[in-house]
Short mmCIF file of C-alpha atoms in Angstrom, two decimals:
data_model
loop_
_atom_site.label_atom_id
_atom_site.label_comp_id
_atom_site.label_asym_id
_atom_site.label_seq_id
_atom_site.Cartn_x
_atom_site.Cartn_y
_atom_site.Cartn_z
CA MET A 1 32.11 12.33 -26.08
CA LYS A 2 32.39 8.97 -27.96
CA LYS A 3 30.50 7.09 -25.21
CA ASN A 4 27.08 6.07 -25.97
CA TYR A 5 24.60 3.32 -24.87
CA LEU A 6 23.50 1.93 -28.06
CA PHE A 7 23.39 -1.67 -29.31
CA PRO A 8 25.24 -2.80 -32.47
CA HIS A 9 23.39 -2.32 -35.79
CA GLN A 10 22.48 -5.90 -36.21
CA PHE A 11 20.54 -6.01 -32.86
CA ARG A 12 17.72 -4.28 -34.78
CA VAL A 13 16.80 -7.46 -36.53
CA ILE A 14 17.18 -9.48 -33.34
CA GLY A 15 14.72 -6.88 -31.81
CA TRP A 16 11.99 -7.38 -34.52
CA VAL A 17 12.31 -11.26 -34.09
CA LEU A 18 11.91 -10.87 -30.44
CA VAL A 19 8.85 -8.64 -30.93
CA ILE A 20 7.23 -11.25 -33.47
CA VAL A 21 7.98 -14.08 -31.22
CA ALA A 22 6.53 -12.36 -28.25
CA VAL A 23 3.26 -11.35 -29.97
CA VAL A 24 2.70 -14.76 -32.20
CA GLY A 25 3.79 -16.80 -29.00
CA TYR A 26 1.26 -15.08 -26.85
CA LEU A 27 -1.39 -15.33 -29.26
CA CYS A 28 -0.71 -18.99 -30.25
CA LEU A 29 -0.44 -20.17 -26.44
CA PRO A 30 -2.26 -17.38 -24.09
CA GLU A 31 -2.91 -20.07 -21.51
CA PHE A 32 0.49 -21.57 -21.20
CA GLN A 33 1.69 -21.86 -17.62
CA PHE A 34 4.84 -22.92 -15.69
CA LYS A 35 6.47 -22.32 -12.38
CA MET A 36 9.29 -20.10 -11.51
CA PRO A 37 11.00 -18.52 -8.27
CA SER A 38 9.01 -15.45 -7.26
CA LEU A 39 9.22 -12.81 -4.49
CA TYR A 40 5.86 -12.43 -2.51
CA PHE A 41 5.56 -9.05 -1.03
CA ASP A 42 2.09 -9.36 0.30
CA THR A 43 -0.37 -12.08 0.59
CA PHE A 44 -2.97 -10.31 -1.67
CA PHE A 45 -2.23 -12.51 -4.46
CA ASP A 46 -1.39 -15.62 -2.45
CA ASP A 47 -3.81 -17.96 -4.13
CA GLU A 48 -2.00 -21.18 -3.06
CA ASN A 49 -1.54 -20.09 0.79
CA GLU A 50 1.72 -21.50 0.93
CA GLY A 51 3.24 -18.77 2.90
CA GLY A 52 6.80 -17.56 2.92
CA PHE A 53 8.66 -14.72 1.19
CA PHE A 54 10.52 -16.50 -1.65
CA ARG A 55 8.88 -19.67 -3.46
CA MET A 56 7.84 -21.03 -6.81
CA ALA A 57 4.78 -19.31 -8.39
CA ARG A 58 2.76 -19.79 -11.37
CA THR A 59 3.80 -17.54 -14.37
CA ASN A 60 2.08 -17.32 -17.80
CA SER A 61 2.98 -16.81 -21.19
CA LEU A 62 2.08 -13.04 -21.00
CA SER A 63 4.96 -12.51 -18.46
CA ILE A 64 7.29 -14.02 -21.04
CA ALA A 65 5.73 -12.16 -23.84
CA MET A 66 6.02 -8.85 -21.95
CA VAL A 67 9.87 -9.67 -21.25
CA LEU A 68 10.48 -10.38 -24.79
CA LEU A 69 8.50 -7.46 -26.16
CA THR A 70 10.34 -4.92 -23.72
CA ILE A 71 13.79 -6.44 -24.88
CA GLY A 72 12.78 -6.52 -28.48
CA LEU A 73 11.46 -2.82 -28.67
CA LEU A 74 14.71 -1.74 -26.86
CA PHE A 75 16.89 -3.45 -29.45
CA ILE A 76 14.69 -1.91 -32.28
CA GLY A 77 14.80 1.61 -30.69
CA PHE A 78 18.30 1.62 -29.44
CA SER A 79 20.47 -0.12 -31.95
CA LYS A 80 22.83 2.07 -33.98
CA GLU A 81 22.03 3.21 -37.41
CA LYS A 82 24.51 2.15 -40.25
CA VAL A 83 26.28 5.47 -39.93
CA GLU A 84 25.65 6.58 -36.32
CA ASP A 85 26.65 10.11 -36.27
CA GLU A 86 26.06 13.09 -34.16
CA PHE A 87 23.18 14.26 -36.34
CA VAL A 88 21.39 10.76 -35.92
CA HIS A 89 22.04 11.25 -32.04
CA TYR A 90 20.40 14.69 -32.41
CA LEU A 91 17.36 13.28 -34.12
CA ARG A 92 17.32 10.43 -31.61
CA ALA A 93 17.24 12.87 -28.65
CA GLN A 94 14.57 14.97 -30.32
CA SER A 95 12.44 11.91 -30.83
CA LEU A 96 13.06 10.74 -27.28
CA ILE A 97 11.83 14.14 -25.87
CA TRP A 98 8.85 14.07 -28.09
CA ALA A 99 7.92 10.57 -27.27
CA THR A 100 8.18 11.49 -23.49
CA TYR A 101 5.77 14.40 -23.85
CA VAL A 102 3.24 12.50 -25.99
CA THR A 103 3.32 9.68 -23.51
CA ALA A 104 2.90 11.99 -20.51
CA ALA A 105 -0.17 13.70 -22.28
CA LEU A 106 -1.66 10.19 -22.58
CA PHE A 107 -0.85 9.08 -19.19
CA ILE A 108 -2.68 12.34 -17.93
CA VAL A 109 -5.62 11.69 -20.04
CA ALA A 110 -5.62 7.98 -19.08
CA THR A 111 -5.49 8.85 -15.27
CA LEU A 112 -8.10 11.35 -15.42
CA LEU A 113 -10.74 9.34 -17.63
CA ILE A 114 -10.16 5.63 -16.61
CA TYR A 115 -11.63 4.68 -13.42
CA GLY A 116 -11.71 1.47 -11.41
CA ILE A 117 -9.55 -1.90 -11.79
CA THR A 118 -8.81 -1.25 -15.59
CA TYR A 119 -6.45 1.58 -14.41
CA ILE A 120 -3.92 -1.05 -13.44
CA TYR A 121 -3.38 -1.72 -17.11
CA VAL A 122 -2.22 1.91 -17.55
CA PRO A 123 1.30 1.79 -16.10
CA TYR A 124 2.02 -1.31 -18.31
CA LEU A 125 0.83 0.22 -21.52
CA VAL A 126 2.37 3.62 -20.81
CA PHE A 127 5.81 1.90 -21.04
CA TYR A 128 5.34 0.01 -24.04
CA ILE A 129 3.32 3.02 -25.98
CA PHE A 130 6.56 5.24 -24.99
CA LEU A 131 8.87 2.99 -26.64
CA ILE A 132 6.73 2.44 -29.74
CA LEU A 133 6.03 6.13 -30.08
CA PHE A 134 9.68 7.02 -29.82
CA ILE A 135 10.62 4.30 -32.52
CA MET A 136 7.84 5.67 -34.86
CA LYS A 137 9.03 9.18 -34.45
CA PHE A 138 12.66 8.42 -34.80
CA ARG A 139 12.09 6.23 -37.86
CA ILE A 140 10.13 8.90 -39.48
CA GLU A 141 12.68 11.67 -38.83
CA VAL A 142 15.37 9.41 -40.29
CA HIS A 143 13.50 8.62 -43.18
CA ARG A 144 12.55 12.18 -43.86
CA PHE A 145 16.09 13.01 -43.95
CA ASN A 146 17.02 10.06 -46.11
CA LYS A 147 14.62 11.24 -48.69
CA GLY A 148 15.27 14.98 -48.45
CA GLY A 149 17.68 16.56 -50.94
CA ALA A 150 19.49 13.83 -52.83
CA GLN A 151 22.37 15.20 -54.71
CA MET B 1 24.29 30.64 -38.52
CA LYS B 2 24.99 30.67 -42.28
CA ASN B 3 27.37 28.23 -44.05
CA ARG B 4 29.05 28.19 -47.44
CA LEU B 5 29.49 24.35 -47.59
CA LYS B 6 27.78 24.04 -50.82
CA VAL B 7 30.12 26.45 -52.59
CA ALA B 8 33.09 25.00 -50.97
CA ARG B 9 31.96 21.69 -52.12
CA ALA B 10 31.38 22.78 -55.72
CA GLU B 11 34.96 24.40 -55.84
CA LYS B 12 36.37 21.03 -54.72
CA ASP B 13 33.99 19.09 -57.04
CA LEU B 14 32.73 16.88 -54.24
CA THR B 15 29.25 15.46 -53.90
CA GLN B 16 27.58 15.27 -50.41
CA GLU B 17 28.33 11.74 -50.40
CA ASP B 18 31.97 12.24 -51.21
CA LEU B 19 32.21 14.75 -48.24
CA ALA B 20 30.16 12.44 -45.88
CA LYS B 21 32.60 9.72 -46.29
CA LEU B 22 35.71 11.94 -45.97
CA ILE B 23 34.52 13.02 -42.39
CA GLY B 24 32.86 9.85 -41.38
CA VAL B 25 29.20 11.03 -41.33
CA SER B 26 25.99 10.04 -43.28
CA ARG B 27 25.08 12.12 -46.46
CA GLN B 28 21.77 13.04 -44.73
CA SER B 29 23.90 14.87 -42.03
CA ILE B 30 25.73 16.89 -44.75
CA ASN B 31 22.40 17.70 -46.26
CA ALA B 32 20.84 18.88 -42.75
CA ILE B 33 24.01 20.88 -42.22
CA GLU B 34 23.96 22.65 -45.57
CA SER B 35 20.17 23.59 -45.39
CA GLY B 36 20.76 24.98 -42.02
CA ARG B 37 18.65 22.47 -40.27
CA TYR B 38 21.41 21.15 -37.96
CA VAL B 39 24.48 23.03 -36.33
CA PRO B 40 27.51 20.59 -36.36
CA SER B 41 29.71 20.06 -33.51
CA THR B 42 33.18 21.73 -33.20
CA VAL B 43 34.64 18.55 -34.06
CA LEU B 44 32.72 18.13 -37.24
CA ALA B 45 33.08 21.79 -38.45
CA LEU B 46 36.88 21.45 -37.91
CA LYS B 47 37.12 18.22 -39.92
CA MET B 48 35.21 19.93 -42.81
CA ALA B 49 37.53 22.87 -42.67
CA GLN B 50 40.58 20.45 -42.81
CA VAL B 51 38.87 18.69 -46.01
CA PHE B 52 38.47 22.07 -47.62
CA GLY B 53 41.72 23.51 -46.46
CA LYS B 54 40.05 26.65 -45.17
CA PRO B 55 39.42 28.26 -41.71
CA VAL B 56 36.25 27.42 -40.04
CA GLU B 57 35.25 30.93 -40.21
CA GLU B 58 35.14 30.80 -43.80
CA LEU B 59 32.68 27.96 -43.98
CA PHE B 60 30.53 28.85 -41.07
CA LEU B 61 29.38 32.33 -40.44
CA LEU B 62 27.44 33.72 -37.40
CA GLU B 63 24.31 35.78 -38.13
CA ASP B 64 22.80 38.64 -36.14
CA ASP B 65 20.19 36.50 -34.15
CA ASP B 66 23.05 33.80 -33.09
#
């Protein structure tokens, strides 16, 4: 019952720093590229024609930004509150359920309406939209109860 | 579920903040419980009963639709 999977409270600040670094970093250096070890599962993207399953491949700043953004959003959404009690857990669970439904609805609409190669962006975006919706909903709920009924 | 926390608090002259500190939750949680928007766990209910020196049934009461 005491067990939870949350990060310490201070991680929320680290999360915001990571998100800002990811966004600003990508906007400042969109063309930055470097090589890192990669797995090749098919030859469709084999623009260098080297062959082999495991080798160095070009990676760009978008990949790094996506990794930082993912970690940052997780830290923001899943750090403990100052007082992390069962009521906060309840609000967190409700917000997660809400965010799941809204994201699912957006996913369905996007799947029906978006046609062609543009659709490859949908799965990536859906994941970030889910985390962002959850964070927004949860913060609004916490804020609502922070305000309500001061005594 | 109804509750008589507000009355019990008044009798003991405790604020929501005081009670929250005594049982290790936030003031917002006490507020949500008092206003009936959140039903506390058994552990929390027992802790409150301990603070007020009353049985749980005197603080929390079942309603017909529970």
